[in-house]
Amino acid sequence: MANKHSLFLLILFTATLLAVESRPPFACDPRNPRTRALKFCRVTVPVHVRVRDLIGRLTLQEKIRLLVNNAIDVPRLGIQGYEWWNEALHGVSNAGPGTKFGGAFPAATSFPQVITTAASFNQSLWEQIGRVRFILLFVNILPSLSLIYKILSHLSQKSSLNFLPIYPYIYIHIYRYSLPITGPC
């Protein structure tokens, strides 16, 4: 049995390495002759020097476009575009009215970026975001809570330990996390 687990782990580890190796670099691809000579692409150069070099090469328009959730690509510098939404900054993702993506992700709830929300000093905006997160978190999390309950129930039946008393603490923790934000930030 141990050999089967070892073989499985070896296959999983190898597949992970192959997947990582097959992914192209986000920026500074060493195979790209245009980016090889750029100072900000050289890992031997100190970070602060690389940052200054990169910022100095960006136009004002490119800098502004990099401040929003869907940053543009900068082909002349070998930088690909990206979307911050993939990092779940807002803690809520639910198909419905909101940001439209199309394809596999038809829509999502999206709030202003955290930095711009904080810069507004708008307490009522934070409270509204908290209320929406509170409602949508439970809409999105209830199926998971049901699954957790089933797993704990199954574990309790299979062993002499009773895991079910843990369940209310999980629920309370999620409830406390999702409470609407009130007061100054």
PDB file of C-alpha atoms in Angstrom:
ATOM      1  CA  MET A   1       0.000   0.000   0.000  1.00  0.00           C
ATOM      2  CA  ALA A   2       2.856   2.366   0.843  1.00  0.00           C
ATOM      3  CA  ASN A   3       4.373   1.735  -2.605  1.00  0.00           C
ATOM      4  CA  LYS A   4       1.103   2.762  -4.284  1.00  0.00           C
ATOM      5  CA  HIS A   5       1.058   6.008  -2.300  1.00  0.00           C
ATOM      6  CA  SER A   6       4.715   6.656  -3.104  1.00  0.00           C
ATOM      7  CA  LEU A   7       4.120   6.027  -6.799  1.00  0.00           C
ATOM      8  CA  PHE A   8       1.063   8.296  -6.760  1.00  0.00           C
ATOM      9  CA  LEU A   9       3.015  11.085  -5.028  1.00  0.00           C
ATOM     10  CA  LEU A  10       5.887  10.706  -7.502  1.00  0.00           C
ATOM     11  CA  ILE A  11       3.494  10.968 -10.458  1.00  0.00           C
ATOM     12  CA  LEU A  12       1.736  13.961  -8.886  1.00  0.00           C
ATOM     13  CA  PHE A  13       5.050  15.713  -8.152  1.00  0.00           C
ATOM     14  CA  THR A  14       6.332  15.067 -11.690  1.00  0.00           C
ATOM     15  CA  ALA A  15       3.081  16.317 -13.243  1.00  0.00           C
ATOM     16  CA  THR A  16       3.277  19.461 -11.100  1.00  0.00           C
ATOM     17  CA  LEU A  17       6.851  20.130 -12.208  1.00  0.00           C
ATOM     18  CA  LEU A  18       5.920  19.631 -15.851  1.00  0.00           C
ATOM     19  CA  ALA A  19       2.946  21.975 -15.501  1.00  0.00           C
ATOM     20  CA  VAL A  20       5.103  24.658 -13.892  1.00  0.00           C
ATOM     21  CA  GLU A  21       7.839  24.270 -16.482  1.00  0.00           C
ATOM     22  CA  SER A  22       5.391  24.436 -19.383  1.00  0.00           C
ATOM     23  CA  ARG A  23       3.922  27.745 -18.237  1.00  0.00           C
ATOM     24  CA  PRO A  24       5.504  30.725 -20.016  1.00  0.00           C
ATOM     25  CA  PRO A  25       7.055  33.433 -17.827  1.00  0.00           C
ATOM     26  CA  PHE A  26       4.738  36.316 -16.946  1.00  0.00           C
ATOM     27  CA  ALA A  27       7.446  38.837 -17.784  1.00  0.00           C
ATOM     28  CA  CYS A  28      11.139  38.840 -18.657  1.00  0.00           C
ATOM     29  CA  ASP A  29      11.117  35.683 -20.765  1.00  0.00           C
ATOM     30  CA  PRO A  30      14.799  34.742 -21.265  1.00  0.00           C
ATOM     31  CA  ARG A  31      13.929  33.422 -24.756  1.00  0.00           C
ATOM     32  CA  ASN A  32      12.686  36.877 -25.790  1.00  0.00           C
ATOM     33  CA  PRO A  33      15.633  38.835 -27.262  1.00  0.00           C
ATOM     34  CA  ARG A  34      13.859  42.153 -26.509  1.00  0.00           C
ATOM     35  CA  THR A  35      13.704  41.542 -22.757  1.00  0.00           C
ATOM     36  CA  ARG A  36      17.131  39.984 -22.210  1.00  0.00           C
ATOM     37  CA  ALA A  37      18.877  43.369 -22.266  1.00  0.00           C
ATOM     38  CA  LEU A  38      16.400  45.141 -19.973  1.00  0.00           C
ATOM     39  CA  LYS A  39      17.842  46.009 -16.563  1.00  0.00           C
ATOM     40  CA  PHE A  40      14.605  45.237 -14.683  1.00  0.00           C
ATOM     41  CA  CYS A  41      14.737  41.670 -16.030  1.00  0.00           C
ATOM     42  CA  ARG A  42      18.156  40.906 -14.541  1.00  0.00           C
ATOM     43  CA  VAL A  43      17.744  39.086 -11.216  1.00  0.00           C
ATOM     44  CA  THR A  44      21.309  39.993 -10.176  1.00  0.00           C
ATOM     45  CA  VAL A  45      20.437  43.710 -10.092  1.00  0.00           C
ATOM     46  CA  PRO A  46      19.080  45.000  -6.724  1.00  0.00           C
ATOM     47  CA  VAL A  47      15.279  45.193  -6.548  1.00  0.00           C
ATOM     48  CA  HIS A  48      15.106  48.967  -6.013  1.00  0.00           C
ATOM     49  CA  VAL A  49      17.218  49.527  -9.150  1.00  0.00           C
ATOM     50  CA  ARG A  50      15.025  47.136 -11.155  1.00  0.00           C
ATOM     51  CA  VAL A  51      11.867  48.903  -9.962  1.00  0.00           C
ATOM     52  CA  ARG A  52      13.229  52.337 -10.919  1.00  0.00           C
ATOM     53  CA  ASP A  53      14.252  51.010 -14.315  1.00  0.00           C
ATOM     54  CA  LEU A  54      10.818  49.503 -14.987  1.00  0.00           C
ATOM     55  CA  ILE A  55       8.912  52.596 -13.837  1.00  0.00           C
ATOM     56  CA  GLY A  56      11.214  54.799 -15.916  1.00  0.00           C
ATOM     57  CA  ARG A  57      10.439  52.772 -19.041  1.00  0.00           C
ATOM     58  CA  LEU A  58       6.635  52.892 -18.617  1.00  0.00           C
ATOM     59  CA  THR A  59       4.727  55.744 -20.228  1.00  0.00           C
ATOM     60  CA  LEU A  60       2.267  57.754 -18.117  1.00  0.00           C
ATOM     61  CA  GLN A  61      -0.642  56.071 -19.904  1.00  0.00           C
ATOM     62  CA  GLU A  62       0.784  52.589 -19.161  1.00  0.00           C
ATOM     63  CA  LYS A  63       1.294  53.470 -15.493  1.00  0.00           C
ATOM     64  CA  ILE A  64      -2.312  54.628 -15.202  1.00  0.00           C
ATOM     65  CA  ARG A  65      -3.623  51.488 -16.932  1.00  0.00           C
ATOM     66  CA  LEU A  66      -1.665  49.330 -14.455  1.00  0.00           C
ATOM     67  CA  LEU A  67      -3.609  50.851 -11.519  1.00  0.00           C
ATOM     68  CA  VAL A  68      -6.926  49.165 -12.333  1.00  0.00           C
ATOM     69  CA  ASN A  69      -8.091  45.592 -11.865  1.00  0.00           C
ATOM     70  CA  ASN A  70      -7.428  44.562 -15.479  1.00  0.00           C
ATOM     71  CA  ALA A  71      -3.907  45.712 -16.235  1.00  0.00           C
ATOM     72  CA  ILE A  72      -2.927  45.994 -19.884  1.00  0.00           C
ATOM     73  CA  ASP A  73      -0.038  44.130 -21.393  1.00  0.00           C
ATOM     74  CA  VAL A  74       3.081  46.054 -22.354  1.00  0.00           C
ATOM     75  CA  PRO A  75       4.489  44.032 -25.279  1.00  0.00           C
ATOM     76  CA  ARG A  76       7.494  46.303 -25.853  1.00  0.00           C
ATOM     77  CA  LEU A  77       8.661  45.434 -22.304  1.00  0.00           C
ATOM     78  CA  GLY A  78       7.549  41.796 -22.447  1.00  0.00           C
ATOM     79  CA  ILE A  79       4.886  42.233 -19.733  1.00  0.00           C
ATOM     80  CA  GLN A  80       1.609  40.351 -20.098  1.00  0.00           C
ATOM     81  CA  GLY A  81      -1.756  41.740 -19.017  1.00  0.00           C
ATOM     82  CA  TYR A  82      -3.535  40.392 -15.945  1.00  0.00           C
ATOM     83  CA  GLU A  83      -6.726  40.708 -13.930  1.00  0.00           C
ATOM     84  CA  TRP A  84      -6.699  41.219 -10.163  1.00  0.00           C
ATOM     85  CA  TRP A  85     -10.151  39.669  -9.952  1.00  0.00           C
ATOM     86  CA  ASN A  86      -8.559  36.197 -10.079  1.00  0.00           C
ATOM     87  CA  GLU A  87      -7.049  36.796  -6.652  1.00  0.00           C
ATOM     88  CA  ALA A  88     -10.502  37.145  -4.997  1.00  0.00           C
ATOM     89  CA  LEU A  89      -9.646  40.451  -3.371  1.00  0.00           C
ATOM     90  CA  HIS A  90     -13.249  41.076  -2.436  1.00  0.00           C
ATOM     91  CA  GLY A  91     -14.025  37.718  -0.852  1.00  0.00           C
ATOM     92  CA  VAL A  92     -17.225  37.309  -2.884  1.00  0.00           C
ATOM     93  CA  SER A  93     -17.703  35.722  -6.262  1.00  0.00           C
ATOM     94  CA  ASN A  94     -21.221  34.994  -7.378  1.00  0.00           C
ATOM     95  CA  ALA A  95     -22.807  34.865 -10.810  1.00  0.00           C
ATOM     96  CA  GLY A  96     -25.361  37.626 -11.062  1.00  0.00           C
ATOM     97  CA  PRO A  97     -25.436  41.359 -11.651  1.00  0.00           C
ATOM     98  CA  GLY A  98     -21.939  42.740 -11.470  1.00  0.00           C
ATOM     99  CA  THR A  99     -18.801  42.501 -13.538  1.00  0.00           C
ATOM    100  CA  LYS A 100     -19.356  40.671 -16.825  1.00  0.00           C
ATOM    101  CA  PHE A 101     -16.685  38.275 -18.038  1.00  0.00           C
ATOM    102  CA  GLY A 102     -18.378  35.814 -20.418  1.00  0.00           C
ATOM    103  CA  GLY A 103     -17.205  32.285 -21.106  1.00  0.00           C
ATOM    104  CA  ALA A 104     -16.679  30.088 -18.059  1.00  0.00           C
ATOM    105  CA  PHE A 105     -17.257  33.027 -15.687  1.00  0.00           C
ATOM    106  CA  PRO A 106     -20.453  34.792 -16.766  1.00  0.00           C
ATOM    107  CA  ALA A 107     -20.433  37.374 -13.975  1.00  0.00           C
ATOM    108  CA  ALA A 108     -19.170  38.247 -10.512  1.00  0.00           C
ATOM    109  CA  THR A 109     -19.843  40.630  -7.679  1.00  0.00           C
ATOM    110  CA  SER A 110     -17.135  43.257  -7.806  1.00  0.00           C
ATOM    111  CA  PHE A 111     -16.474  46.230  -5.570  1.00  0.00           C
ATOM    112  CA  PRO A 112     -14.067  49.129  -6.110  1.00  0.00           C
ATOM    113  CA  GLN A 113     -10.432  48.221  -5.553  1.00  0.00           C
ATOM    114  CA  VAL A 114      -9.498  48.272  -1.881  1.00  0.00           C
ATOM    115  CA  ILE A 115      -6.960  51.072  -2.308  1.00  0.00           C
ATOM    116  CA  THR A 116      -9.512  53.376  -3.957  1.00  0.00           C
ATOM    117  CA  THR A 117     -12.217  52.447  -1.446  1.00  0.00           C
ATOM    118  CA  ALA A 118      -9.876  53.299   1.427  1.00  0.00           C
ATOM    119  CA  ALA A 119      -8.791  56.541  -0.247  1.00  0.00           C
ATOM    120  CA  SER A 120     -12.429  57.668  -0.418  1.00  0.00           C
ATOM    121  CA  PHE A 121     -12.763  57.698   3.418  1.00  0.00           C
ATOM    122  CA  ASN A 122     -16.413  56.796   2.755  1.00  0.00           C
ATOM    123  CA  GLN A 123     -17.648  54.913   5.828  1.00  0.00           C
ATOM    124  CA  SER A 124     -21.074  54.158   4.327  1.00  0.00           C
ATOM    125  CA  LEU A 125     -19.407  52.526   1.306  1.00  0.00           C
ATOM    126  CA  TRP A 126     -17.540  50.122   3.619  1.00  0.00           C
ATOM    127  CA  GLU A 127     -20.796  49.332   5.416  1.00  0.00           C
ATOM    128  CA  GLN A 128     -22.572  48.599   2.112  1.00  0.00           C
ATOM    129  CA  ILE A 129     -19.732  46.334   0.974  1.00  0.00           C
ATOM    130  CA  GLY A 130     -19.895  44.546   4.326  1.00  0.00           C
ATOM    131  CA  ARG A 131     -23.643  43.964   3.990  1.00  0.00           C
ATOM    132  CA  VAL A 132     -23.274  42.524   0.487  1.00  0.00           C
ATOM    133  CA  ARG A 133     -20.399  40.280   1.606  1.00  0.00           C
ATOM    134  CA  PHE A 134     -22.482  39.119   4.579  1.00  0.00           C
ATOM    135  CA  ILE A 135     -25.409  38.094   2.362  1.00  0.00           C
ATOM    136  CA  LEU A 136     -23.412  36.590  -0.503  1.00  0.00           C
ATOM    137  CA  LEU A 137     -20.986  34.739   1.742  1.00  0.00           C
ATOM    138  CA  PHE A 138     -23.853  32.727   3.167  1.00  0.00           C
ATOM    139  CA  VAL A 139     -25.338  32.134  -0.288  1.00  0.00           C
ATOM    140  CA  ASN A 140     -21.970  30.807  -1.458  1.00  0.00           C
ATOM    141  CA  ILE A 141     -20.916  29.024   1.746  1.00  0.00           C
ATOM    142  CA  LEU A 142     -24.069  27.138   2.767  1.00  0.00           C
ATOM    143  CA  PRO A 143     -23.421  24.196   0.404  1.00  0.00           C
ATOM    144  CA  SER A 144     -19.893  23.934   1.842  1.00  0.00           C
ATOM    145  CA  LEU A 145     -21.226  24.013   5.407  1.00  0.00           C
ATOM    146  CA  SER A 146     -23.590  21.191   4.520  1.00  0.00           C
ATOM    147  CA  LEU A 147     -20.675  19.175   3.131  1.00  0.00           C
ATOM    148  CA  ILE A 148     -18.568  19.864   6.248  1.00  0.00           C
ATOM    149  CA  TYR A 149     -21.455  18.660   8.416  1.00  0.00           C
ATOM    150  CA  LYS A 150     -21.739  15.444   6.369  1.00  0.00           C
ATOM    151  CA  ILE A 151     -17.994  14.800   6.615  1.00  0.00           C
ATOM    152  CA  LEU A 152     -17.947  15.388  10.385  1.00  0.00           C
ATOM    153  CA  SER A 153     -20.995  13.154  10.775  1.00  0.00           C
ATOM    154  CA  HIS A 154     -19.312  10.416   8.730  1.00  0.00           C
ATOM    155  CA  LEU A 155     -16.086  10.694  10.757  1.00  0.00           C
ATOM    156  CA  SER A 156     -18.083  10.482  13.989  1.00  0.00           C
ATOM    157  CA  GLN A 157     -19.768   7.282  12.818  1.00  0.00           C
ATOM    158  CA  LYS A 158     -16.473   5.679  11.747  1.00  0.00           C
ATOM    159  CA  SER A 159     -14.546   6.410  14.950  1.00  0.00           C
ATOM    160  CA  SER A 160     -15.136   6.527  18.662  1.00  0.00           C
ATOM    161  CA  LEU A 161     -14.672  10.318  18.630  1.00  0.00           C
ATOM    162  CA  ASN A 162     -17.587  12.681  18.106  1.00  0.00           C
ATOM    163  CA  PHE A 163     -16.560  15.378  15.643  1.00  0.00           C
ATOM    164  CA  LEU A 164     -19.984  17.041  15.444  1.00  0.00           C
ATOM    165  CA  PRO A 165     -19.410  19.466  18.358  1.00  0.00           C
ATOM    166  CA  ILE A 166     -16.774  21.154  16.131  1.00  0.00           C
ATOM    167  CA  TYR A 167     -19.441  22.130  13.569  1.00  0.00           C
ATOM    168  CA  PRO A 168     -21.000  25.070  15.473  1.00  0.00           C
ATOM    169  CA  TYR A 169     -17.536  26.587  15.954  1.00  0.00           C
ATOM    170  CA  ILE A 170     -16.894  26.440  12.203  1.00  0.00           C
ATOM    171  CA  TYR A 171     -20.260  28.095  11.574  1.00  0.00           C
ATOM    172  CA  ILE A 172     -19.660  30.782  14.218  1.00  0.00           C
ATOM    173  CA  HIS A 173     -16.185  31.516  12.830  1.00  0.00           C
ATOM    174  CA  ILE A 174     -17.590  31.983   9.315  1.00  0.00           C
ATOM    175  CA  TYR A 175     -20.428  34.130  10.699  1.00  0.00           C
ATOM    176  CA  ARG A 176     -18.008  36.364  12.625  1.00  0.00           C
ATOM    177  CA  TYR A 177     -15.758  36.716   9.567  1.00  0.00           C
ATOM    178  CA  SER A 178     -18.683  37.799   7.410  1.00  0.00           C
ATOM    179  CA  LEU A 179     -20.183  40.418   9.746  1.00  0.00           C
ATOM    180  CA  PRO A 180     -20.694  43.769   8.037  1.00  0.00           C
ATOM    181  CA  ILE A 181     -17.802  46.166   8.508  1.00  0.00           C
ATOM    182  CA  THR A 182     -18.783  49.173  10.595  1.00  0.00           C
ATOM    183  CA  GLY A 183     -16.881  52.091  12.017  1.00  0.00           C
ATOM    184  CA  PRO A 184     -13.846  53.895  10.641  1.00  0.00           C
ATOM    185  CA  CYS A 185     -11.302  51.837   8.747  1.00  0.00           C
TER     186      CYS A 185
END
